[in-house]
Short mmCIF file of C-alpha atoms (C1' of nucleotides) in Angstrom, two decimals:
data_model
loop_
_atom_site.label_atom_id
_atom_site.label_comp_id
_atom_site.label_asym_id
_atom_site.label_seq_id
_atom_site.Cartn_x
_atom_site.Cartn_y
_atom_site.Cartn_z
CA MET C 42 -39.28 1.33 26.73
CA LYS C 43 -36.07 2.38 25.13
CA THR C 44 -36.17 2.18 21.61
CA THR C 45 -33.13 1.28 19.44
CA ARG C 46 -32.02 3.58 16.79
CA ASN C 47 -30.76 2.47 13.02
CA THR C 48 -27.17 4.85 13.15
CA ALA C 49 -25.06 4.89 10.22
CA ALA C 50 -22.08 3.60 12.38
CA LYS C 51 -24.25 0.89 13.81
CA THR C 52 -25.07 -0.09 9.85
CA ALA C 53 -21.52 0.00 9.39
CA VAL C 54 -20.52 -2.60 12.30
CA LEU C 55 -23.29 -4.82 11.10
CA GLU C 56 -21.94 -4.68 7.57
CA ILE C 57 -18.57 -5.45 9.13
CA PHE C 58 -20.17 -8.79 10.63
CA GLY C 59 -21.66 -9.72 8.19
CA LYS C 60 -18.73 -9.76 5.72
CA SER C 61 -16.38 -11.35 8.30
CA LYS C 62 -16.07 -14.81 8.67
CA THR C 63 -14.26 -15.08 11.75
CA ALA C 64 -14.86 -12.86 14.95
CA LEU C 65 -13.15 -9.45 15.31
CA SER C 66 -12.07 -7.28 18.05
CA HIS C 67 -12.69 -3.87 18.90
CA THR C 68 -9.60 -2.47 17.15
CA GLU C 69 -10.13 -4.67 14.08
CA ILE C 70 -13.67 -3.04 13.66
CA GLN C 71 -12.71 0.04 14.37
CA LYS C 72 -9.73 0.09 11.78
CA GLU C 73 -12.26 -1.78 9.36
CA LEU C 74 -14.63 1.38 9.74
CA ASN C 75 -11.78 3.89 8.99
CA ASP C 76 -12.72 6.14 12.02
CA LEU C 77 -15.94 6.56 10.81
CA CYS C 78 -17.01 7.27 14.36
CA ASP C 79 -15.00 7.95 17.51
CA ARG C 80 -13.81 4.59 18.67
CA VAL C 81 -16.02 5.43 22.35
CA THR C 82 -18.98 4.75 19.99
CA THR C 83 -17.90 1.70 18.37
CA TYR C 84 -17.72 0.49 22.00
CA ARG C 85 -20.95 1.40 22.49
CA ILE C 86 -22.51 -0.35 19.77
CA LEU C 87 -20.80 -3.27 20.35
CA ASP C 88 -22.29 -3.07 23.83
CA ARG C 89 -25.63 -2.70 22.44
CA LEU C 90 -25.16 -5.51 20.18
CA VAL C 91 -24.41 -7.85 22.44
CA ASN C 92 -27.39 -6.59 25.00
CA ASP C 93 -29.47 -7.42 21.71
CA ASP C 94 -28.11 -10.62 21.34
CA ILE C 95 -27.28 -9.56 17.97
CA VAL C 96 -23.51 -10.29 18.52
CA HIS C 97 -21.46 -12.21 21.67
CA LYS C 98 -18.75 -11.57 22.96
CA ILE C 99 -15.98 -14.45 22.90
CA VAL C 100 -12.82 -13.84 25.53
CA ASN C 101 -10.03 -15.75 24.31
CA LEU C 102 -7.11 -17.62 26.06
CA ASP C 103 -4.87 -15.18 26.20
CA GLY C 104 -7.40 -12.30 27.41
CA THR C 105 -8.50 -10.57 24.09
CA VAL C 106 -11.84 -9.94 23.56
CA LYS C 107 -13.81 -10.67 19.96
CA TYR C 108 -16.95 -10.11 19.06
CA ALA C 109 -19.01 -12.56 16.82
CA LYS C 110 -22.29 -12.49 15.24
CA CYS C 111 -24.92 -14.77 16.41
CA HIS C 112 -26.39 -17.39 14.06
CA HIS C 113 -29.82 -18.26 16.08
CA HIS C 114 -31.81 -16.12 16.10
CA ALA C 115 -34.78 -18.42 16.73
CA GLN C 116 -33.70 -19.91 19.91
CA ARG C 117 -35.63 -19.23 23.07
CA VAL C 118 -32.65 -19.63 25.96
CA HIS C 119 -30.22 -18.04 24.56
CA ILE C 120 -26.81 -19.24 25.86
CA HIS C 121 -23.31 -19.42 23.37
CA ASN C 122 -22.69 -22.28 24.50
CA HIS C 123 -20.96 -23.59 21.41
CA ALA C 124 -17.23 -23.71 21.15
CA HIS C 125 -14.71 -21.06 20.00
CA PHE C 126 -11.17 -21.79 18.22
CA SER C 127 -8.31 -20.00 18.82
CA CYS C 128 -5.56 -20.10 15.95
CA GLU C 129 -2.68 -19.56 17.77
CA LYS C 130 -0.83 -18.85 14.28
CA CYS C 131 -2.99 -16.98 12.05
CA LEU C 132 -4.73 -15.43 15.33
CA GLU C 133 -8.39 -16.12 13.98
CA VAL C 134 -10.83 -16.37 16.02
CA THR C 135 -13.94 -18.73 14.79
CA CYS C 136 -17.32 -20.20 16.12
CA LEU C 137 -17.88 -23.81 16.18
CA GLU C 138 -21.35 -23.67 16.44
CA ASN C 139 -21.81 -27.45 16.31
CA VAL C 140 -19.38 -27.84 18.83
CA LYS C 141 -21.07 -27.85 22.26
CA PRO C 142 -19.55 -29.60 25.42
CA SER C 143 -21.14 -32.09 27.56
CA TYR C 144 -20.31 -32.01 31.35
CA ILE C 145 -21.74 -33.17 34.88
CA LEU C 146 -21.63 -30.25 37.34
CA PRO C 147 -21.89 -30.86 41.35
CA HIS C 148 -25.00 -29.73 42.59
CA ASN C 149 -25.85 -26.56 43.42
CA TYR C 150 -24.31 -24.80 41.00
CA LYS C 151 -26.57 -22.58 38.13
CA VAL C 152 -24.79 -21.77 35.22
CA ASN C 153 -26.01 -18.73 33.50
CA ASP C 154 -23.15 -18.50 30.67
CA ILE C 155 -20.50 -20.45 29.64
CA ASN C 156 -16.89 -19.73 27.87
CA PHE C 157 -15.74 -22.79 25.80
CA THR C 158 -12.56 -21.72 23.75
CA LEU C 159 -9.90 -23.98 22.15
CA SER C 160 -6.71 -23.09 21.25
CA GLY C 161 -3.71 -24.44 18.87
CA LEU C 162 -3.98 -24.89 15.01
CA CYS C 163 -6.89 -24.44 12.50
CA PRO C 164 -6.93 -26.45 9.77
CA LYS C 165 -5.78 -23.94 7.36
CA CYS C 166 -2.56 -23.51 9.62
CA PHE C 167 -2.30 -27.09 10.67
CA ASN C 168 -2.22 -28.28 6.80
CA SER C 169 0.01 -25.61 5.97
CA ASN C 170 2.61 -26.91 8.60
CA ILE C 171 3.25 -30.33 7.70
CA MET X 49 20.01 -23.78 30.34
CA LYS X 50 18.29 -21.06 32.51
CA THR X 51 18.08 -21.72 36.27
CA THR X 52 15.07 -20.54 38.51
CA ARG X 53 15.96 -18.91 41.77
CA ASN X 54 13.77 -18.79 44.79
CA THR X 55 13.69 -15.46 45.91
CA ALA X 56 11.82 -13.73 48.84
CA ALA X 57 9.00 -12.31 46.51
CA LYS X 58 8.45 -15.86 44.67
CA THR X 59 8.49 -17.67 47.97
CA ALA X 60 5.46 -14.98 49.57
CA VAL X 61 3.29 -15.37 46.07
CA LEU X 62 3.66 -19.24 46.40
CA GLU X 63 2.58 -19.12 50.28
CA ILE X 64 -0.13 -17.08 49.38
CA PHE X 65 -1.57 -19.57 46.75
CA GLY X 66 -1.14 -22.24 49.15
CA LYS X 67 -3.22 -21.10 51.67
CA SER X 68 -5.77 -19.41 48.98
CA LYS X 69 -8.68 -21.89 48.09
CA THR X 70 -9.46 -19.58 44.91
CA ALA X 71 -8.33 -18.00 41.91
CA LEU X 72 -6.14 -15.04 42.64
CA SER X 73 -5.97 -11.94 40.29
CA HIS X 74 -2.51 -10.02 39.95
CA THR X 75 -4.13 -7.22 42.07
CA GLU X 76 -5.26 -9.80 44.44
CA ILE X 77 -1.67 -10.91 44.90
CA GLN X 78 0.06 -7.84 45.20
CA LYS X 79 -2.19 -6.61 47.88
CA GLU X 80 -1.51 -10.15 49.76
CA LEU X 81 1.88 -9.33 49.05
CA ASN X 82 1.43 -5.92 51.08
CA ASP X 83 3.76 -4.29 48.34
CA LEU X 84 6.72 -6.67 49.14
CA CYS X 85 7.80 -6.15 45.40
CA ASP X 86 7.08 -3.62 43.20
CA ARG X 87 3.73 -5.09 40.66
CA VAL X 88 5.81 -5.53 37.65
CA THR X 89 7.92 -8.12 39.79
CA THR X 90 4.47 -9.95 40.68
CA TYR X 91 3.89 -10.16 36.86
CA ARG X 92 7.21 -11.41 36.20
CA ILE X 93 6.77 -13.97 39.14
CA LEU X 94 3.31 -14.87 37.82
CA ASP X 95 4.94 -15.65 34.25
CA ARG X 96 7.60 -17.71 35.61
CA LEU X 97 5.04 -19.88 37.58
CA VAL X 98 2.93 -20.17 34.91
CA ASN X 99 5.72 -20.87 32.46
CA ASP X 100 6.98 -23.55 35.08
CA ASP X 101 3.57 -25.06 35.33
CA ILE X 102 3.54 -24.44 38.68
CA VAL X 103 0.17 -22.14 38.21
CA HIS X 104 -2.31 -21.57 35.42
CA LYS X 105 -3.54 -19.11 34.00
CA ILE X 106 -7.60 -18.57 33.96
CA VAL X 107 -9.66 -15.98 32.00
CA ASN X 108 -12.84 -15.40 32.81
CA LEU X 109 -16.42 -14.76 30.90
CA ASP X 110 -16.13 -10.84 31.56
CA GLY X 111 -12.24 -10.90 30.40
CA THR X 112 -10.48 -10.83 33.92
CA VAL X 113 -7.45 -12.76 34.94
CA LYS X 114 -7.03 -14.80 37.66
CA TYR X 115 -4.34 -17.37 38.83
CA ALA X 116 -4.59 -20.67 40.52
CA LYS X 117 -2.28 -23.32 41.74
CA CYS X 118 -1.88 -26.55 39.36
CA HIS X 119 -2.92 -29.96 41.45
CA HIS X 120 -1.56 -32.20 38.90
CA HIS X 121 2.10 -32.49 39.15
CA ALA X 122 2.53 -36.09 37.92
CA GLN X 123 0.80 -35.52 35.02
CA ARG X 124 2.74 -36.14 32.03
CA VAL X 125 0.44 -34.23 29.37
CA HIS X 126 -0.05 -30.57 30.97
CA ILE X 127 -3.18 -29.40 29.68
CA HIS X 128 -5.71 -27.51 32.06
CA ASN X 129 -8.83 -28.83 30.99
CA HIS X 130 -10.56 -28.92 33.93
CA ALA X 131 -13.65 -26.26 34.27
CA HIS X 132 -13.66 -23.18 36.26
CA PHE X 133 -16.44 -21.51 37.89
CA SER X 134 -16.79 -17.93 38.25
CA CYS X 135 -19.57 -16.74 40.30
CA GLU X 136 -21.70 -13.93 39.65
CA LYS X 137 -22.21 -12.75 43.08
CA CYS X 138 -19.11 -13.34 45.16
CA LEU X 139 -16.95 -13.20 42.50
CA GLU X 140 -14.82 -15.65 43.56
CA VAL X 141 -13.28 -17.99 40.62
CA THR X 142 -12.78 -21.70 41.58
CA CYS X 143 -11.37 -24.82 40.05
CA LEU X 144 -13.72 -27.64 39.14
CA GLU X 145 -10.59 -29.75 38.74
CA ASN X 146 -13.39 -33.07 38.05
CA VAL X 147 -15.32 -31.32 35.92
CA LYS X 148 -13.70 -32.09 32.30
CA PRO X 149 -15.87 -31.41 29.06
CA SER X 150 -16.41 -33.75 26.50
CA TYR X 151 -16.56 -32.76 22.98
CA ILE X 152 -16.25 -34.28 19.54
CA LEU X 153 -13.90 -31.69 17.10
CA PRO X 154 -14.03 -31.81 13.32
CA HIS X 155 -10.96 -33.41 11.83
CA ASN X 156 -7.80 -31.13 11.13
CA TYR X 157 -8.17 -28.98 14.59
CA LYS X 158 -4.96 -29.31 16.71
CA VAL X 159 -6.01 -28.53 20.33
CA ASN X 160 -3.14 -27.30 22.54
CA ASP X 161 -5.18 -25.35 25.62
CA ILE X 162 -8.42 -25.21 26.40
CA ASN X 163 -10.24 -22.57 28.34
CA PHE X 164 -13.87 -23.89 30.16
CA THR X 165 -15.34 -21.25 32.01
CA LEU X 166 -18.81 -21.62 33.92
CA SER X 167 -20.17 -18.37 35.21
CA GLY X 168 -23.43 -18.48 37.49
CA LEU X 169 -23.95 -18.75 41.33
CA CYS X 170 -21.89 -20.74 43.40
CA PRO X 171 -23.12 -23.26 45.72
CA LYS X 172 -22.62 -20.66 48.65
CA CYS X 173 -24.16 -17.85 46.80
CA PHE X 174 -26.79 -20.16 45.25
CA ASN X 175 -28.27 -21.47 48.58
CA SER X 176 -28.16 -18.00 50.31
CA ASN X 177 -30.03 -16.65 47.31
CA ILE X 178 -33.32 -18.95 48.08
"C1'" DA N 10 -43.37 19.62 6.49
"C1'" DA N 11 -41.88 21.33 11.63
"C1'" DT N 12 -41.23 20.63 15.92
"C1'" DA N 13 -40.47 17.22 20.04
"C1'" DT N 14 -38.26 13.85 22.57
"C1'" DT N 15 -34.33 11.22 23.46
"C1'" DA N 16 -31.09 7.72 21.58
"C1'" DA N 17 -26.53 7.94 19.98
"C1'" DC N 18 -22.49 10.50 19.16
"C1'" DG N 19 -17.81 13.43 20.11
"C1'" DC N 20 -14.69 14.44 22.81
"C1'" DA N 21 -11.53 14.89 26.82
"C1'" DA N 22 -10.36 12.84 30.58
"C1'" DC N 23 -9.73 8.59 33.44
"C1'" DA N 24 -8.61 3.96 35.36
"C1'" DA N 25 -7.16 -0.70 34.73
"C1'" DT N 26 -3.99 -3.88 33.34
"C1'" DG N 27 -0.29 -5.66 31.28
"C1'" DT N 28 4.83 -4.36 28.82
"C1'" DT N 29 9.42 -2.96 28.04
"C1'" DG N 30 14.50 -1.00 28.55
"C1'" DC N 31 17.96 -0.53 31.68
"C1'" DA N 32 20.74 -0.24 35.92
"C1'" DA N 33 21.07 -1.93 40.32
"C1'" DT N 34 20.54 -6.25 43.32
"C1'" DT N 35 21.10 -10.70 44.87
"C1'" DG N 36 20.73 -16.04 44.86
"C1'" DA N 37 23.14 -19.51 43.54
"C1'" DT N 38 27.84 -21.73 41.96
"C1'" DT N 39 32.63 -22.83 41.82
"C1'" DA F 19 34.76 -14.70 48.79
"C1'" DA F 20 34.02 -14.05 43.57
"C1'" DT F 21 31.55 -14.99 39.52
"C1'" DC F 22 28.03 -15.37 36.68
"C1'" DA F 23 22.97 -14.36 35.35
"C1'" DA F 24 18.63 -14.47 37.05
"C1'" DT F 25 15.43 -10.91 39.54
"C1'" DT F 26 14.44 -6.71 40.99
"C1'" DG F 27 13.21 -1.73 41.08
"C1'" DC F 28 12.04 2.35 38.65
"C1'" DA F 29 10.12 4.94 35.37
"C1'" DA F 30 7.97 5.22 31.22
"C1'" DC F 31 4.63 3.56 27.94
"C1'" DA F 32 0.75 0.58 25.34
"C1'" DT F 33 -3.82 -0.86 25.13
"C1'" DT F 34 -8.17 -1.54 26.63
"C1'" DG F 35 -12.04 0.17 28.61
"C1'" DT F 36 -15.23 3.65 30.99
"C1'" DT F 37 -17.17 8.18 32.63
"C1'" DG F 38 -19.56 12.60 32.24
"C1'" DC F 39 -21.46 16.00 29.41
"C1'" DG F 40 -22.80 19.03 25.82
"C1'" DT F 41 -23.97 18.28 21.13
"C1'" DT F 42 -25.87 15.83 17.14
"C1'" DA F 43 -29.27 13.40 14.93
"C1'" DA F 44 -32.91 9.14 14.18
"C1'" DT F 45 -37.71 8.18 15.08
"C1'" DA F 46 -42.34 9.67 16.67
"C1'" DT F 47 -46.20 13.52 17.33
"C1'" DT F 48 -48.44 17.00 15.85
#
DNA sequence: AATATTAACGCAACAATGTTGCAATTGATT
DNA sequence: AATCAATTGCAACATTGTTGCGTTAATATT
């Protein structure tokens, strides 16, 4: 059985996620880490966190990838079916944990994963835009 | 006013889209073109087609980008709110034009674009998997 | 506390994807 | 046919992510 270790870098990454209210890209995390570790290491840490269901990966409409901490540890079936909102102005990506899409699929499709990302103006930018 | 021109490369790209039932990546299109034009040109053609609402861009869960022809020319409000299905086995991405997600959003969010992609097994692979 | 095991790391090198500037080409208009 | 500017090719670059391998260090074992 493969055991997972707590390293300085991993701890630092988790701390960054803890502080952040928005999803973060690899580059943002790397910057925040102030090059505490190599960028390859950061990639590998993120991979592990995703694999361990501690963090989930969000692919934006523009193709950029961000990561956010999971807030549903107790769930059995682990599927990230909540919506994500990507603001075109401030470029922040946030989880909308309570927004879940409902849809009707034709027969014989088996869904394993979902990406539901909305793009537009977040409340902050929406209001400052009036 | 900027006018758009019909070039050999653009015509060829449109022909490829016409023949294909699935969404295509830049690389796939380039291969299909048999290097009729430079890959940069293909990128620019795709950009223009997306801008002219002739083609829409689909970002997959794994971050790969594909393009598909639009089938709703008559619509006024042009938003690609239908689902896309990405098969984990055959790697094909298809439009599910009739599958549209319904969801309830908190106030003060303005949605301009949607990415709703489902990943799993398509009917073809689902059946051959039994 | 010392040692062993191996997960995790750093570094270098590579690969894929996408972008930009600029001179040359070519489609459309007059 | 001449003109205008949209489009192209090419070279160069940027970003993002991956891989191999020798080294380091976290955890378990003695």
